[in-house]
């Protein structure tokens, strides 16, 4: 049995992302997020040296085209110099243009794939090489070309294909779209990919792998973020170990209310599910009297979640129902019934009709209509439905409180 080959596969570091929206709303959190992208790289450096891997693969989007500064470039170069093994780099759609490449060179252990397919051997000696890495970098931001077509492996070595591309996504994707079945007969044993920000092993024959990004950048990128440690023995992948690199974790928490659920019960469930120090987004579903508090005092309950959990609450999504049947309530024949009936009428409207109703004033039509035009019909109908439920709770709550 040959000695195992072990390597780290990472991608989409987006070093120095500015998090403009977060920074403007919360400067301290913005600084924490910027720092987290660099800490993720440090975690990769430490993992590579601790595990004594043979090499590390960076599969694109190390920087953003808008924020590759002398600092981000020099930080990356310094990090590579501290990795005690070889590093192989394919650039993606965000870092295809690197203005500091000549003035801040990478260290000698770094090997960059060009915009035509390049091959590197490991170990570098032709007679001793057991692995070949064949990869290609983006030469422009957008391309409909199947960059994977340029990568071919040989039969006498374990071949790793390194490329930043969009596998099984929108066939009209602007970022090198390709179907996984088109990657099966290239002589490649392991496809080390980047671009998709969620870890996924698309195939195991051959291996087609996305490690995801190393640090989640917004609530939509919740859950673990990291890279893969891969072990190859006798030209076969025998182990893929995902390890986390993110120092800031976005977490989605789903909770459900019932007829007897009170606010203390709700907080206790959130505490049980939350990860220490995470940025949490809470979605509440179900039906019960607590629906009223959740809809009428959303800001106060969000503050309570932060105080109780010790976590930053990035969002409170209320998808609950009142403790009565809306259709039955509509039969009463009062103003509340009229609101419920109108809400039902809105659910039957087309997207354009809903937008016309929302944007009845000149100011709304001029300044925010485009926001609603970017939403799909189901989103617009859900918005109208939530508005109806909020008005119903305000009307009923105003009478009973």
mmCIF file of C-alpha atoms in Angstrom:
data_model
loop_
_atom_site.group_PDB
_atom_site.id
_atom_site.type_symbol
_atom_site.label_atom_id
_atom_site.label_comp_id
_atom_site.label_asym_id
_atom_site.label_seq_id
_atom_site.Cartn_x
_atom_site.Cartn_y
_atom_site.Cartn_z
ATOM 1 C CA UNK A 1 0.000 0.000 0.000
ATOM 2 C CA UNK A 2 1.325 3.386 -1.025
ATOM 3 C CA UNK A 3 1.704 6.180 1.515
ATOM 4 C CA UNK A 4 -1.488 8.248 1.789
ATOM 5 C CA UNK A 5 -1.719 11.670 0.175
ATOM 6 C CA UNK A 6 -3.601 14.236 2.248
ATOM 7 C CA UNK A 7 -4.691 17.666 1.118
ATOM 8 C CA UNK A 8 -6.973 20.528 2.094
ATOM 9 C CA UNK A 9 -9.517 21.815 -0.411
ATOM 10 C CA UNK A 10 -10.913 25.297 0.290
ATOM 11 C CA UNK A 11 -12.502 28.074 -1.759
ATOM 12 C CA UNK A 12 -14.357 31.388 -1.620
ATOM 13 C CA UNK A 13 -12.402 33.064 1.174
ATOM 14 C CA UNK A 14 -13.478 36.557 0.006
ATOM 15 C CA UNK A 15 -10.732 38.088 2.114
ATOM 16 C CA UNK A 16 -11.472 41.556 3.425
ATOM 17 C CA UNK A 17 -15.123 41.652 2.342
ATOM 18 C CA UNK A 18 -16.340 45.035 3.548
ATOM 19 C CA UNK A 19 -19.845 44.038 4.654
ATOM 20 C CA UNK A 20 -21.061 47.526 3.761
ATOM 21 C CA UNK A 21 -24.676 47.009 4.827
ATOM 22 C CA UNK A 22 -23.745 45.409 8.148
ATOM 23 C CA UNK A 23 -21.042 47.987 8.850
ATOM 24 C CA UNK A 24 -23.401 50.911 8.299
ATOM 25 C CA UNK A 25 -26.048 49.402 10.597
ATOM 26 C CA UNK A 26 -23.646 48.097 13.232
ATOM 27 C CA UNK A 27 -19.986 49.253 12.930
ATOM 28 C CA UNK A 28 -18.745 46.890 15.665
ATOM 29 C CA UNK A 29 -20.322 43.867 14.006
ATOM 30 C CA UNK A 30 -18.966 45.049 10.647
ATOM 31 C CA UNK A 31 -15.406 45.067 12.023
ATOM 32 C CA UNK A 32 -15.953 41.636 13.514
ATOM 33 C CA UNK A 33 -17.130 40.257 10.171
ATOM 34 C CA UNK A 34 -14.171 41.733 8.234
ATOM 35 C CA UNK A 35 -11.773 40.214 10.756
ATOM 36 C CA UNK A 36 -13.548 36.851 10.482
ATOM 37 C CA UNK A 37 -12.577 36.372 6.830
ATOM 38 C CA UNK A 38 -8.894 36.612 7.793
ATOM 39 C CA UNK A 39 -9.372 34.373 10.827
ATOM 40 C CA UNK A 40 -10.846 31.692 8.563
ATOM 41 C CA UNK A 41 -7.614 31.726 6.538
ATOM 42 C CA UNK A 42 -5.600 31.471 9.754
ATOM 43 C CA UNK A 43 -7.633 28.414 10.700
ATOM 44 C CA UNK A 44 -6.725 26.811 7.364
ATOM 45 C CA UNK A 45 -3.032 27.593 7.892
ATOM 46 C CA UNK A 46 -3.127 26.064 11.377
ATOM 47 C CA UNK A 47 -5.024 22.988 10.193
ATOM 48 C CA UNK A 48 -2.608 22.410 7.292
ATOM 49 C CA UNK A 49 0.442 22.542 9.560
ATOM 50 C CA UNK A 50 -1.128 20.579 12.405
ATOM 51 C CA UNK A 51 -2.187 17.775 10.043
ATOM 52 C CA UNK A 52 1.058 17.997 8.012
ATOM 53 C CA UNK A 53 -0.883 17.837 4.749
ATOM 54 C CA UNK A 54 0.900 17.394 1.451
ATOM 55 C CA UNK A 55 -0.697 20.438 -0.165
ATOM 56 C CA UNK A 56 -3.543 22.961 0.008
ATOM 57 C CA UNK A 57 -5.891 23.840 -2.872
ATOM 58 C CA UNK A 58 -7.531 27.280 -3.140
ATOM 59 C CA UNK A 59 -10.321 27.048 -5.732
ATOM 60 C CA UNK A 60 -11.049 30.690 -6.456
ATOM 61 C CA UNK A 61 -12.567 33.887 -5.077
ATOM 62 C CA UNK A 62 -9.790 34.461 -2.581
ATOM 63 C CA UNK A 63 -10.468 38.190 -2.971
ATOM 64 C CA UNK A 64 -13.268 40.349 -4.382
ATOM 65 C CA UNK A 65 -12.501 42.454 -7.420
ATOM 66 C CA UNK A 66 -13.601 45.524 -5.441
ATOM 67 C CA UNK A 67 -11.462 44.935 -2.356
ATOM 68 C CA UNK A 68 -8.153 43.363 -3.324
ATOM 69 C CA UNK A 69 -5.913 45.878 -1.594
ATOM 70 C CA UNK A 70 -2.176 45.755 -0.871
ATOM 71 C CA UNK A 71 -3.145 44.610 2.616
ATOM 72 C CA UNK A 72 -5.358 41.694 1.523
ATOM 73 C CA UNK A 73 -2.800 40.593 -1.062
ATOM 74 C CA UNK A 74 0.144 40.768 1.361
ATOM 75 C CA UNK A 75 -1.891 39.035 4.073
ATOM 76 C CA UNK A 76 -2.657 36.152 1.731
ATOM 77 C CA UNK A 77 0.968 35.918 0.600
ATOM 78 C CA UNK A 78 2.183 35.877 4.204
ATOM 79 C CA UNK A 79 -0.359 33.197 5.143
ATOM 80 C CA UNK A 80 0.829 30.951 2.305
ATOM 81 C CA UNK A 81 4.447 31.419 3.376
ATOM 82 C CA UNK A 82 3.487 30.032 6.803
ATOM 83 C CA UNK A 83 1.964 26.862 5.333
ATOM 84 C CA UNK A 84 4.575 24.091 5.491
ATOM 85 C CA UNK A 85 3.461 22.493 2.248
ATOM 86 C CA UNK A 86 2.688 23.329 -1.379
ATOM 87 C CA UNK A 87 -0.289 25.521 -2.317
ATOM 88 C CA UNK A 88 -2.192 25.423 -5.630
ATOM 89 C CA UNK A 89 -4.422 28.315 -6.672
ATOM 90 C CA UNK A 90 -7.092 28.745 -9.341
ATOM 91 C CA UNK A 91 -8.673 32.193 -9.476
ATOM 92 C CA UNK A 92 -12.423 32.696 -9.916
ATOM 93 C CA UNK A 93 -14.905 35.289 -11.131
ATOM 94 C CA UNK A 94 -14.271 37.644 -8.205
ATOM 95 C CA UNK A 95 -10.467 37.650 -8.269
ATOM 96 C CA UNK A 96 -9.812 37.232 -11.994
ATOM 97 C CA UNK A 97 -8.215 40.715 -12.057
ATOM 98 C CA UNK A 98 -5.314 41.057 -9.622
ATOM 99 C CA UNK A 99 -3.669 44.460 -9.778
ATOM 100 C CA UNK A 100 -1.103 43.767 -7.023
ATOM 101 C CA UNK A 101 0.105 40.459 -8.457
ATOM 102 C CA UNK A 102 3.443 41.770 -9.727
ATOM 103 C CA UNK A 103 4.281 44.113 -6.861
ATOM 104 C CA UNK A 104 3.316 41.647 -4.120
ATOM 105 C CA UNK A 105 4.360 38.192 -5.364
ATOM 106 C CA UNK A 106 3.271 34.969 -3.720
ATOM 107 C CA UNK A 107 5.876 32.786 -1.962
ATOM 108 C CA UNK A 108 7.732 29.962 -3.693
ATOM 109 C CA UNK A 109 5.419 27.262 -2.339
ATOM 110 C CA UNK A 110 2.472 28.832 -4.224
ATOM 111 C CA UNK A 111 1.585 27.641 -7.724
ATOM 112 C CA UNK A 112 -1.038 29.481 -9.784
ATOM 113 C CA UNK A 113 -3.059 27.984 -12.642
ATOM 114 C CA UNK A 114 -3.201 30.312 -15.641
ATOM 115 C CA UNK A 115 -6.153 31.180 -17.860
ATOM 116 C CA UNK A 116 -5.247 28.186 -20.005
ATOM 117 C CA UNK A 117 -5.064 24.802 -18.314
ATOM 118 C CA UNK A 118 -1.831 24.161 -16.398
ATOM 119 C CA UNK A 119 -0.557 20.963 -14.812
ATOM 120 C CA UNK A 120 1.496 20.642 -11.627
ATOM 121 C CA UNK A 121 2.920 17.366 -10.329
ATOM 122 C CA UNK A 122 3.148 16.286 -6.718
ATOM 123 C CA UNK A 123 5.825 15.531 -5.761
ATOM 124 C CA UNK A 124 7.244 17.761 -8.509
ATOM 125 C CA UNK A 125 9.626 15.096 -9.822
ATOM 126 C CA UNK A 126 8.277 13.342 -12.926
ATOM 127 C CA UNK A 127 9.569 9.981 -11.720
ATOM 128 C CA UNK A 128 8.187 10.352 -8.175
ATOM 129 C CA UNK A 129 4.884 12.126 -8.873
ATOM 130 C CA UNK A 130 1.771 10.294 -7.678
ATOM 131 C CA UNK A 131 -0.680 13.173 -8.112
ATOM 132 C CA UNK A 132 -1.242 15.634 -10.914
ATOM 133 C CA UNK A 133 -3.211 18.828 -10.429
ATOM 134 C CA UNK A 134 -4.749 20.248 -13.588
ATOM 135 C CA UNK A 135 -6.484 23.585 -13.274
ATOM 136 C CA UNK A 136 -7.550 26.793 -14.947
ATOM 137 C CA UNK A 137 -8.245 30.323 -13.702
ATOM 138 C CA UNK A 138 -10.876 32.774 -14.862
ATOM 139 C CA UNK A 139 -9.577 35.411 -17.270
ATOM 140 C CA UNK A 140 -12.717 37.539 -16.977
ATOM 141 C CA UNK A 141 -15.589 38.022 -14.575
ATOM 142 C CA UNK A 142 -18.251 36.285 -16.637
ATOM 143 C CA UNK A 143 -17.951 33.346 -18.993
ATOM 144 C CA UNK A 144 -20.401 30.884 -20.510
ATOM 145 C CA UNK A 145 -17.507 28.629 -21.517
ATOM 146 C CA UNK A 146 -17.263 25.205 -19.858
ATOM 147 C CA UNK A 147 -13.847 25.623 -18.282
ATOM 148 C CA UNK A 148 -13.991 21.990 -17.168
ATOM 149 C CA UNK A 149 -13.652 20.940 -20.824
ATOM 150 C CA UNK A 150 -10.034 22.157 -20.744
ATOM 151 C CA UNK A 151 -9.099 19.789 -17.917
ATOM 152 C CA UNK A 152 -7.995 16.262 -18.755
ATOM 153 C CA UNK A 153 -6.341 13.697 -16.519
ATOM 154 C CA UNK A 154 -3.888 10.894 -17.221
ATOM 155 C CA UNK A 155 -4.430 7.233 -16.376
ATOM 156 C CA UNK A 156 -1.164 6.693 -14.494
ATOM 157 C CA UNK A 157 -1.689 9.283 -11.716
ATOM 158 C CA UNK A 158 -4.424 10.441 -9.382
ATOM 159 C CA UNK A 159 -5.771 13.571 -11.085
ATOM 160 C CA UNK A 160 -7.267 16.572 -9.334
ATOM 161 C CA UNK A 161 -9.118 19.105 -11.470
ATOM 162 C CA UNK A 162 -9.170 22.616 -9.979
ATOM 163 C CA UNK A 163 -11.683 25.149 -11.309
ATOM 164 C CA UNK A 164 -14.196 27.765 -10.184
ATOM 165 C CA UNK A 165 -17.504 26.982 -11.908
ATOM 166 C CA UNK A 166 -21.261 26.480 -11.587
ATOM 167 C CA UNK A 167 -22.204 22.792 -11.564
ATOM 168 C CA UNK A 168 -25.861 21.771 -12.024
ATOM 169 C CA UNK A 169 -27.038 25.354 -11.606
ATOM 170 C CA UNK A 170 -28.814 27.642 -14.033
ATOM 171 C CA UNK A 171 -27.786 26.527 -17.553
ATOM 172 C CA UNK A 172 -27.623 30.233 -18.431
ATOM 173 C CA UNK A 173 -25.298 30.998 -15.531
ATOM 174 C CA UNK A 174 -22.620 33.567 -16.331
ATOM 175 C CA UNK A 175 -20.033 31.640 -14.322
ATOM 176 C CA UNK A 176 -18.981 28.665 -16.427
ATOM 177 C CA UNK A 177 -22.109 26.488 -16.214
ATOM 178 C CA UNK A 178 -21.678 22.739 -16.562
ATOM 179 C CA UNK A 179 -23.665 19.588 -15.747
ATOM 180 C CA UNK A 180 -22.077 17.001 -13.502
ATOM 181 C CA UNK A 181 -22.584 14.256 -16.108
ATOM 182 C CA UNK A 182 -20.335 16.249 -18.435
ATOM 183 C CA UNK A 183 -17.474 15.915 -15.918
ATOM 184 C CA UNK A 184 -17.462 12.124 -15.758
ATOM 185 C CA UNK A 185 -15.128 11.157 -18.593
ATOM 186 C CA UNK A 186 -12.290 13.678 -18.272
ATOM 187 C CA UNK A 187 -9.906 11.307 -16.507
ATOM 188 C CA UNK A 188 -10.288 13.368 -13.325
ATOM 189 C CA UNK A 189 -10.537 11.552 -9.988
ATOM 190 C CA UNK A 190 -11.346 14.548 -7.762
ATOM 191 C CA UNK A 191 -12.837 17.847 -8.901
ATOM 192 C CA UNK A 192 -11.782 20.586 -6.466
ATOM 193 C CA UNK A 193 -14.362 23.290 -7.141
ATOM 194 C CA UNK A 194 -15.249 26.742 -5.938
ATOM 195 C CA UNK A 195 -18.126 29.192 -6.467
ATOM 196 C CA UNK A 196 -21.074 27.687 -4.559
ATOM 197 C CA UNK A 197 -21.034 28.928 -0.964
ATOM 198 C CA UNK A 198 -22.357 25.720 0.571
ATOM 199 C CA UNK A 199 -20.399 22.520 1.145
ATOM 200 C CA UNK A 200 -21.599 19.739 -1.102
ATOM 201 C CA UNK A 201 -20.218 16.485 -2.458
ATOM 202 C CA UNK A 202 -22.023 16.401 -5.799
ATOM 203 C CA UNK A 203 -20.637 13.012 -6.829
ATOM 204 C CA UNK A 204 -18.296 10.324 -5.522
ATOM 205 C CA UNK A 205 -17.498 8.711 -8.889
ATOM 206 C CA UNK A 206 -15.601 10.804 -9.666
ATOM 207 C CA UNK A 207 -15.540 13.059 -6.642
ATOM 208 C CA UNK A 208 -17.060 16.447 -7.480
ATOM 209 C CA UNK A 209 -16.743 18.626 -4.399
ATOM 210 C CA UNK A 210 -17.664 22.122 -3.266
ATOM 211 C CA UNK A 211 -16.203 23.005 0.156
ATOM 212 C CA UNK A 212 -18.400 26.111 0.397
ATOM 213 C CA UNK A 213 -17.069 29.421 1.651
ATOM 214 C CA UNK A 214 -14.852 29.647 4.709
ATOM 215 C CA UNK A 215 -16.899 32.353 6.450
ATOM 216 C CA UNK A 216 -20.624 33.002 6.093
ATOM 217 C CA UNK A 217 -21.199 36.606 5.059
ATOM 218 C CA UNK A 218 -24.930 37.163 5.692
ATOM 219 C CA UNK A 219 -27.958 35.388 7.227
ATOM 220 C CA UNK A 220 -28.543 33.392 4.040
ATOM 221 C CA UNK A 221 -25.172 31.687 4.629
ATOM 222 C CA UNK A 222 -26.090 30.108 7.930
ATOM 223 C CA UNK A 223 -24.644 26.974 9.451
ATOM 224 C CA UNK A 224 -21.106 25.531 9.430
ATOM 225 C CA UNK A 225 -18.577 27.011 7.007
ATOM 226 C CA UNK A 226 -15.193 25.512 6.295
ATOM 227 C CA UNK A 227 -13.101 23.266 4.060
ATOM 228 C CA UNK A 228 -12.353 19.601 3.368
ATOM 229 C CA UNK A 229 -9.391 17.504 4.469
ATOM 230 C CA UNK A 230 -9.108 14.721 1.892
ATOM 231 C CA UNK A 231 -7.146 11.481 2.149
ATOM 232 C CA UNK A 232 -6.145 9.471 -0.931
ATOM 233 C CA UNK A 233 -4.713 5.940 -0.773
ATOM 234 C CA UNK A 234 -3.724 3.916 -3.854
ATOM 235 C CA UNK A 235 -5.348 6.471 -6.183
ATOM 236 C CA UNK A 236 -8.689 6.353 -4.348
ATOM 237 C CA UNK A 237 -10.349 8.844 -2.043
ATOM 238 C CA UNK A 238 -10.788 7.039 1.271
ATOM 239 C CA UNK A 239 -11.856 9.939 3.476
ATOM 240 C CA UNK A 240 -13.340 13.445 3.154
ATOM 241 C CA UNK A 241 -13.392 15.279 6.469
ATOM 242 C CA UNK A 242 -15.200 18.620 6.655
ATOM 243 C CA UNK A 243 -13.735 21.009 9.230
ATOM 244 C CA UNK A 244 -15.081 24.376 10.309
ATOM 245 C CA UNK A 245 -13.153 27.598 9.784
ATOM 246 C CA UNK A 246 -15.710 30.326 10.549
ATOM 247 C CA UNK A 247 -15.277 32.362 13.735
ATOM 248 C CA UNK A 248 -18.686 33.994 13.251
ATOM 249 C CA UNK A 249 -21.605 31.621 12.655
ATOM 250 C CA UNK A 250 -24.981 32.657 11.279
ATOM 251 C CA UNK A 251 -27.678 30.376 12.668
ATOM 252 C CA UNK A 252 -31.302 29.851 11.679
ATOM 253 C CA UNK A 253 -33.549 28.819 14.561
ATOM 254 C CA UNK A 254 -37.064 27.502 13.915
ATOM 255 C CA UNK A 255 -39.567 27.434 16.774
ATOM 256 C CA UNK A 256 -43.302 26.692 16.895
ATOM 257 C CA UNK A 257 -46.008 28.129 19.136
ATOM 258 C CA UNK A 258 -49.104 26.257 20.302
ATOM 259 C CA UNK A 259 -52.283 27.164 22.148
ATOM 260 C CA UNK A 260 -50.513 26.984 25.520
ATOM 261 C CA UNK A 261 -47.116 28.448 24.521
ATOM 262 C CA UNK A 262 -46.137 31.522 26.514
ATOM 263 C CA UNK A 263 -43.234 33.890 26.017
ATOM 264 C CA UNK A 264 -41.069 32.131 28.613
ATOM 265 C CA UNK A 265 -41.566 28.812 26.822
ATOM 266 C CA UNK A 266 -40.554 30.431 23.543
ATOM 267 C CA UNK A 267 -37.378 31.962 25.001
ATOM 268 C CA UNK A 268 -36.371 28.680 26.637
ATOM 269 C CA UNK A 269 -36.687 26.837 23.317
ATOM 270 C CA UNK A 270 -34.571 29.458 21.534
ATOM 271 C CA UNK A 271 -31.917 29.222 24.277
ATOM 272 C CA UNK A 272 -31.785 25.435 23.915
ATOM 273 C CA UNK A 273 -31.260 25.661 20.135
ATOM 274 C CA UNK A 274 -28.890 28.594 19.879
ATOM 275 C CA UNK A 275 -25.124 28.213 19.502
ATOM 276 C CA UNK A 276 -22.984 30.285 21.831
ATOM 277 C CA UNK A 277 -22.010 33.580 20.200
ATOM 278 C CA UNK A 278 -23.919 32.913 16.960
ATOM 279 C CA UNK A 279 -25.758 35.534 14.947
ATOM 280 C CA UNK A 280 -29.265 34.110 15.062
ATOM 281 C CA UNK A 281 -32.317 34.544 12.852
ATOM 282 C CA UNK A 282 -35.475 33.207 14.515
ATOM 283 C CA UNK A 283 -38.496 32.020 12.515
ATOM 284 C CA UNK A 284 -41.680 31.369 14.487
ATOM 285 C CA UNK A 285 -44.548 29.272 13.100
ATOM 286 C CA UNK A 286 -47.662 27.684 14.574
ATOM 287 C CA UNK A 287 -50.867 29.056 16.062
ATOM 288 C CA UNK A 288 -51.804 30.431 19.452
ATOM 289 C CA UNK A 289 -52.473 33.545 21.555
ATOM 290 C CA UNK A 290 -48.776 34.454 21.424
ATOM 291 C CA UNK A 291 -49.295 35.351 17.751
ATOM 292 C CA UNK A 292 -50.610 38.752 18.879
ATOM 293 C CA UNK A 293 -47.515 39.674 20.916
ATOM 294 C CA UNK A 294 -45.209 38.477 18.180
ATOM 295 C CA UNK A 295 -46.914 40.664 15.581
ATOM 296 C CA UNK A 296 -47.638 43.752 17.670
ATOM 297 C CA UNK A 297 -44.442 43.855 19.765
ATOM 298 C CA UNK A 298 -41.890 42.398 17.327
ATOM 299 C CA UNK A 299 -39.107 44.876 18.166
ATOM 300 C CA UNK A 300 -39.476 44.361 21.910
ATOM 301 C CA UNK A 301 -39.456 40.574 21.582
ATOM 302 C CA UNK A 302 -36.396 40.730 19.339
ATOM 303 C CA UNK A 303 -34.606 42.756 22.031
ATOM 304 C CA UNK A 304 -35.734 40.180 24.585
ATOM 305 C CA UNK A 305 -34.253 37.376 22.477
ATOM 306 C CA UNK A 306 -30.890 39.147 22.418
ATOM 307 C CA UNK A 307 -30.908 39.807 26.150
ATOM 308 C CA UNK A 308 -32.020 36.272 27.032
ATOM 309 C CA UNK A 309 -29.733 34.349 24.660
ATOM 310 C CA UNK A 310 -26.676 36.596 24.685
ATOM 311 C CA UNK A 311 -26.659 36.347 20.872
ATOM 312 C CA UNK A 312 -27.157 39.031 18.259
ATOM 313 C CA UNK A 313 -30.594 38.549 16.677
ATOM 314 C CA UNK A 314 -30.327 39.436 12.995
ATOM 315 C CA UNK A 315 -33.996 38.812 12.293
ATOM 316 C CA UNK A 316 -37.303 37.713 13.780
ATOM 317 C CA UNK A 317 -39.589 36.197 11.145
ATOM 318 C CA UNK A 318 -43.177 35.790 12.324
ATOM 319 C CA UNK A 319 -45.152 33.216 10.324
ATOM 320 C CA UNK A 320 -47.704 32.447 13.004
ATOM 321 C CA UNK A 321 -51.498 32.357 12.959
ATOM 322 C CA UNK A 322 -54.049 33.679 15.493
ATOM 323 C CA UNK A 323 -55.822 31.133 17.738
ATOM 324 C CA UNK A 324 -58.949 31.275 15.602
ATOM 325 C CA UNK A 325 -59.913 30.344 12.063
ATOM 326 C CA UNK A 326 -59.663 33.387 9.800
ATOM 327 C CA UNK A 327 -62.376 32.060 7.496
ATOM 328 C CA UNK A 328 -64.748 31.606 10.431
ATOM 329 C CA UNK A 329 -63.861 35.063 11.745
ATOM 330 C CA UNK A 330 -64.657 36.590 8.337
ATOM 331 C CA UNK A 331 -68.304 35.521 8.746
ATOM 332 C CA UNK A 332 -68.880 37.898 11.682
ATOM 333 C CA UNK A 333 -69.577 40.746 9.296
ATOM 334 C CA UNK A 334 -67.619 43.593 10.971
ATOM 335 C CA UNK A 335 -64.586 45.659 9.954
ATOM 336 C CA UNK A 336 -62.241 42.804 10.878
ATOM 337 C CA UNK A 337 -64.208 40.545 8.539
ATOM 338 C CA UNK A 338 -63.823 43.127 5.767
ATOM 339 C CA UNK A 339 -60.028 43.150 6.235
ATOM 340 C CA UNK A 340 -59.883 39.335 6.048
ATOM 341 C CA UNK A 341 -62.072 39.333 2.930
ATOM 342 C CA UNK A 342 -59.878 41.952 1.278
ATOM 343 C CA UNK A 343 -56.790 39.908 2.142
ATOM 344 C CA UNK A 344 -58.345 36.897 0.431
ATOM 345 C CA UNK A 345 -59.111 39.051 -2.602
ATOM 346 C CA UNK A 346 -55.491 40.197 -2.788
ATOM 347 C CA UNK A 347 -54.294 36.575 -2.817
ATOM 348 C CA UNK A 348 -56.021 36.153 -6.183
ATOM 349 C CA UNK A 349 -54.424 39.204 -7.803
ATOM 350 C CA UNK A 350 -51.629 39.044 -10.360
ATOM 351 C CA UNK A 351 -48.187 40.434 -9.521
ATOM 352 C CA UNK A 352 -48.755 43.597 -11.580
ATOM 353 C CA UNK A 353 -52.132 44.190 -9.947
ATOM 354 C CA UNK A 354 -50.633 43.826 -6.477
ATOM 355 C CA UNK A 355 -47.835 46.263 -7.302
ATOM 356 C CA UNK A 356 -50.354 48.805 -8.613
ATOM 357 C CA UNK A 357 -52.290 48.525 -5.347
ATOM 358 C CA UNK A 358 -49.160 48.851 -3.184
ATOM 359 C CA UNK A 359 -47.782 51.775 -5.171
ATOM 360 C CA UNK A 360 -50.901 53.922 -5.381
ATOM 361 C CA UNK A 361 -49.155 57.175 -4.443
ATOM 362 C CA UNK A 362 -46.840 59.026 -6.813
ATOM 363 C CA UNK A 363 -43.933 58.819 -4.360
ATOM 364 C CA UNK A 364 -44.291 55.064 -3.912
ATOM 365 C CA UNK A 365 -44.598 54.522 -7.651
ATOM 366 C CA UNK A 366 -41.513 56.635 -8.345
ATOM 367 C CA UNK A 367 -39.150 55.467 -5.610
ATOM 368 C CA UNK A 368 -39.995 51.946 -4.442
ATOM 369 C CA UNK A 369 -41.936 50.304 -7.258
ATOM 370 C CA UNK A 370 -38.745 48.704 -8.592
ATOM 371 C CA UNK A 371 -38.272 46.879 -5.267
ATOM 372 C CA UNK A 372 -41.607 45.083 -5.637
ATOM 373 C CA UNK A 373 -41.055 44.425 -9.334
ATOM 374 C CA UNK A 374 -37.992 42.343 -8.384
ATOM 375 C CA UNK A 375 -40.125 40.095 -6.156
ATOM 376 C CA UNK A 376 -41.854 37.015 -7.538
ATOM 377 C CA UNK A 377 -45.684 36.730 -7.329
ATOM 378 C CA UNK A 378 -45.607 34.345 -4.364
ATOM 379 C CA UNK A 379 -43.456 36.777 -2.375
ATOM 380 C CA UNK A 380 -45.869 39.623 -3.125
ATOM 381 C CA UNK A 381 -48.878 37.552 -2.088
ATOM 382 C CA UNK A 382 -47.115 36.484 1.114
ATOM 383 C CA UNK A 383 -46.391 40.148 1.839
ATOM 384 C CA UNK A 384 -50.062 41.048 1.377
ATOM 385 C CA UNK A 385 -51.128 38.095 3.540
ATOM 386 C CA UNK A 386 -48.797 39.111 6.362
ATOM 387 C CA UNK A 387 -50.082 42.686 6.165
ATOM 388 C CA UNK A 388 -53.659 41.430 6.492
ATOM 389 C CA UNK A 389 -52.791 39.342 9.566
ATOM 390 C CA UNK A 390 -50.994 42.279 11.189
ATOM 391 C CA UNK A 391 -53.978 44.594 10.627
ATOM 392 C CA UNK A 392 -56.350 41.967 12.034
ATOM 393 C CA UNK A 393 -54.256 41.616 15.186
ATOM 394 C CA UNK A 394 -54.010 45.382 15.599
ATOM 395 C CA UNK A 395 -57.791 45.752 15.259
ATOM 396 C CA UNK A 396 -58.614 42.905 17.635
ATOM 397 C CA UNK A 397 -55.835 43.841 20.057
ATOM 398 C CA UNK A 398 -56.924 47.475 20.098
ATOM 399 C CA UNK A 399 -60.419 46.450 21.156
ATOM 400 C CA UNK A 400 -59.455 43.864 23.760
ATOM 401 C CA UNK A 401 -56.494 45.634 25.400
#
